[in-house]
Amino acid sequence: MTSNVLTQKPHILEITLEELKAIVATLQLKPFIATQIMEWVYQKCVCDFALMSNISKANQKTLSEAIETKWGEKIDVLPSKDDLALKHIFYLNDDAKVEAVVLKEKTYNTLCVSSQAGCPVDCKFCLTGVVGFKRNLQTYEIVGQIFSAQKQGHAISHLVFMGMGEPLLNFDNVFKAIRILNAEYGFNISKRKMTVSTSGYLAGIERLIKEDIHINLAFSVGCANPQKRELLMPIEKRNPLTEVSQALHRYQALHNRKLTLEYTLLEGKNDSHQDIRELCALAKYLSAKINLINLNPHPKIPFKPISTKSLHQIKETIEKAGVPVTVRFKKGQDISAACGQLGESYL
Ligand code: SF4
């Protein structure tokens, strides 16, 4: 269990039920109090012990002395003009900021979750990469993003770890958060409705294999040609595409979870016939679906999106090659909440 760096107390949003039972026992309280607390937190979205009315005042005081409940007290919420995206900016205890986006679908809501404040990976087409790396988020700061969205009345059924950061570089905290979010006592979000996005961090993929963790993955390809990829994604140097693909292939053989290849289209950089042929070959090797994302332009990003006509042609070429393909609809571009645009709050 990690603890809040400022108080050294464990945070309520990073404690599993088992850990809470142990704390409750140490405090010499009745065991059922642990279950009552989890119901308040995850069913009623109440973290403050003083508001847990079925717990005595004396026990509320004991608990608040042992467990931290505060985090990201200041939050800005920016709705997009079409109201399909809602960006949340959390101001954390140490001046770090983190952004999460509620994406509204017709029948459900997805939360795009951040795993780090900033990002060290420096993909050249991503604003978070421009911002640079501040720090890893603690487990409670990850769970807190979902908690906050739920508390504001957005029922979240799907999670994509595609916000700020490379989730596999903050492995322990991300996967502990996933355990809590997935648990019956937690938000009970199915793992089939969670997707972790990676830029291809080999050690993280190897760890998923070794620890037998099954989750939907999205792999941000950048370009399927290694030389060209290195110019767009410096991670290629130490995590070569050939090795990453082999590791992903082994990972996929272990289970039936989905793999998506995320492909951000950049005019003149990765949109040639040859680029798309190589992308299709990679998708076939990995039995993966391709998700095309036309670049969301930003003054700090030195690339242009491709035309709508080219986007349709590329989609058609991929379909003809027999590979499942979707185009990501740009939600929240006006509030810098679209794919690759998080981090504006730092600039
Ligand atoms: S695309 Fe993802 S991994 Fe790459 S810089 Fe942006 S947040 Fe980091």
PDB file of C-alpha atoms and ligand atoms in Angstrom, residues 116 118-123 125-130 162-166 197-199 220 233 340, ligand 1:
ATOM      1  CA  GLN A 116       1.318  10.154 -15.094  1.00  0.00           C
ATOM      2  CA  GLY A 118       3.083  14.730 -18.065  1.00  0.00           C
ATOM      3  CA  CYS A 119       4.946  11.970 -19.907  1.00  0.00           C
ATOM      4  CA  PRO A 120       8.609  11.050 -20.434  1.00  0.00           C
ATOM      5  CA  VAL A 121       8.093   9.208 -23.753  1.00  0.00           C
ATOM      6  CA  ASP A 122       8.125  12.320 -25.942  1.00  0.00           C
ATOM      7  CA  CYS A 123       6.120  11.125 -28.941  1.00  0.00           C
ATOM      8  CA  PHE A 125       2.822  14.161 -32.280  1.00  0.00           C
ATOM      9  CA  CYS A 126       1.547  14.411 -28.692  1.00  0.00           C
ATOM     10  CA  LEU A 127       1.133  17.524 -26.583  1.00  0.00           C
ATOM     11  CA  THR A 128       1.685  15.597 -23.347  1.00  0.00           C
ATOM     12  CA  GLY A 129       5.125  14.688 -24.716  1.00  0.00           C
ATOM     13  CA  VAL A 130       5.837  18.413 -25.256  1.00  0.00           C
ATOM     14  CA  MET A 162      -4.989   6.928 -22.910  1.00  0.00           C
ATOM     15  CA  GLY A 163      -4.718  10.217 -21.041  1.00  0.00           C
ATOM     16  CA  MET A 164      -1.430  11.729 -19.926  1.00  0.00           C
ATOM     17  CA  GLY A 165       1.438   9.292 -19.505  1.00  0.00           C
ATOM     18  CA  GLU A 166       2.653   5.838 -20.474  1.00  0.00           C
ATOM     19  CA  SER A 197      -2.634   2.112 -24.154  1.00  0.00           C
ATOM     20  CA  THR A 198       1.104   1.740 -24.586  1.00  0.00           C
ATOM     21  CA  SER A 199       3.685   3.317 -26.833  1.00  0.00           C
ATOM     22  CA  SER A 220       0.402   3.341 -30.448  1.00  0.00           C
ATOM     23  CA  MET A 233       8.656   8.074 -31.331  1.00  0.00           C
ATOM     24  CA  GLY A 340      -2.811  13.617 -27.992  1.00  0.00           C
TER      25      GLY A 340
HETATM   26  S1  SF4 B   1       1.356   9.496 -26.962  1.00  0.00           S
HETATM   27 FE1  SF4 B   1       1.219   8.621 -24.900  1.00  0.00          FE
HETATM   28  S2  SF4 B   1       3.278   7.781 -24.556  1.00  0.00           S
HETATM   29 FE2  SF4 B   1       3.480   9.213 -26.273  1.00  0.00          FE
HETATM   30  S3  SF4 B   1       4.061  11.178 -25.305  1.00  0.00           S
HETATM   31 FE3  SF4 B   1       1.807  11.141 -25.500  1.00  0.00          FE
HETATM   32  S4  SF4 B   1       1.092  10.402 -23.520  1.00  0.00           S
HETATM   33 FE4  SF4 B   1       3.270   9.853 -23.691  1.00  0.00          FE
END
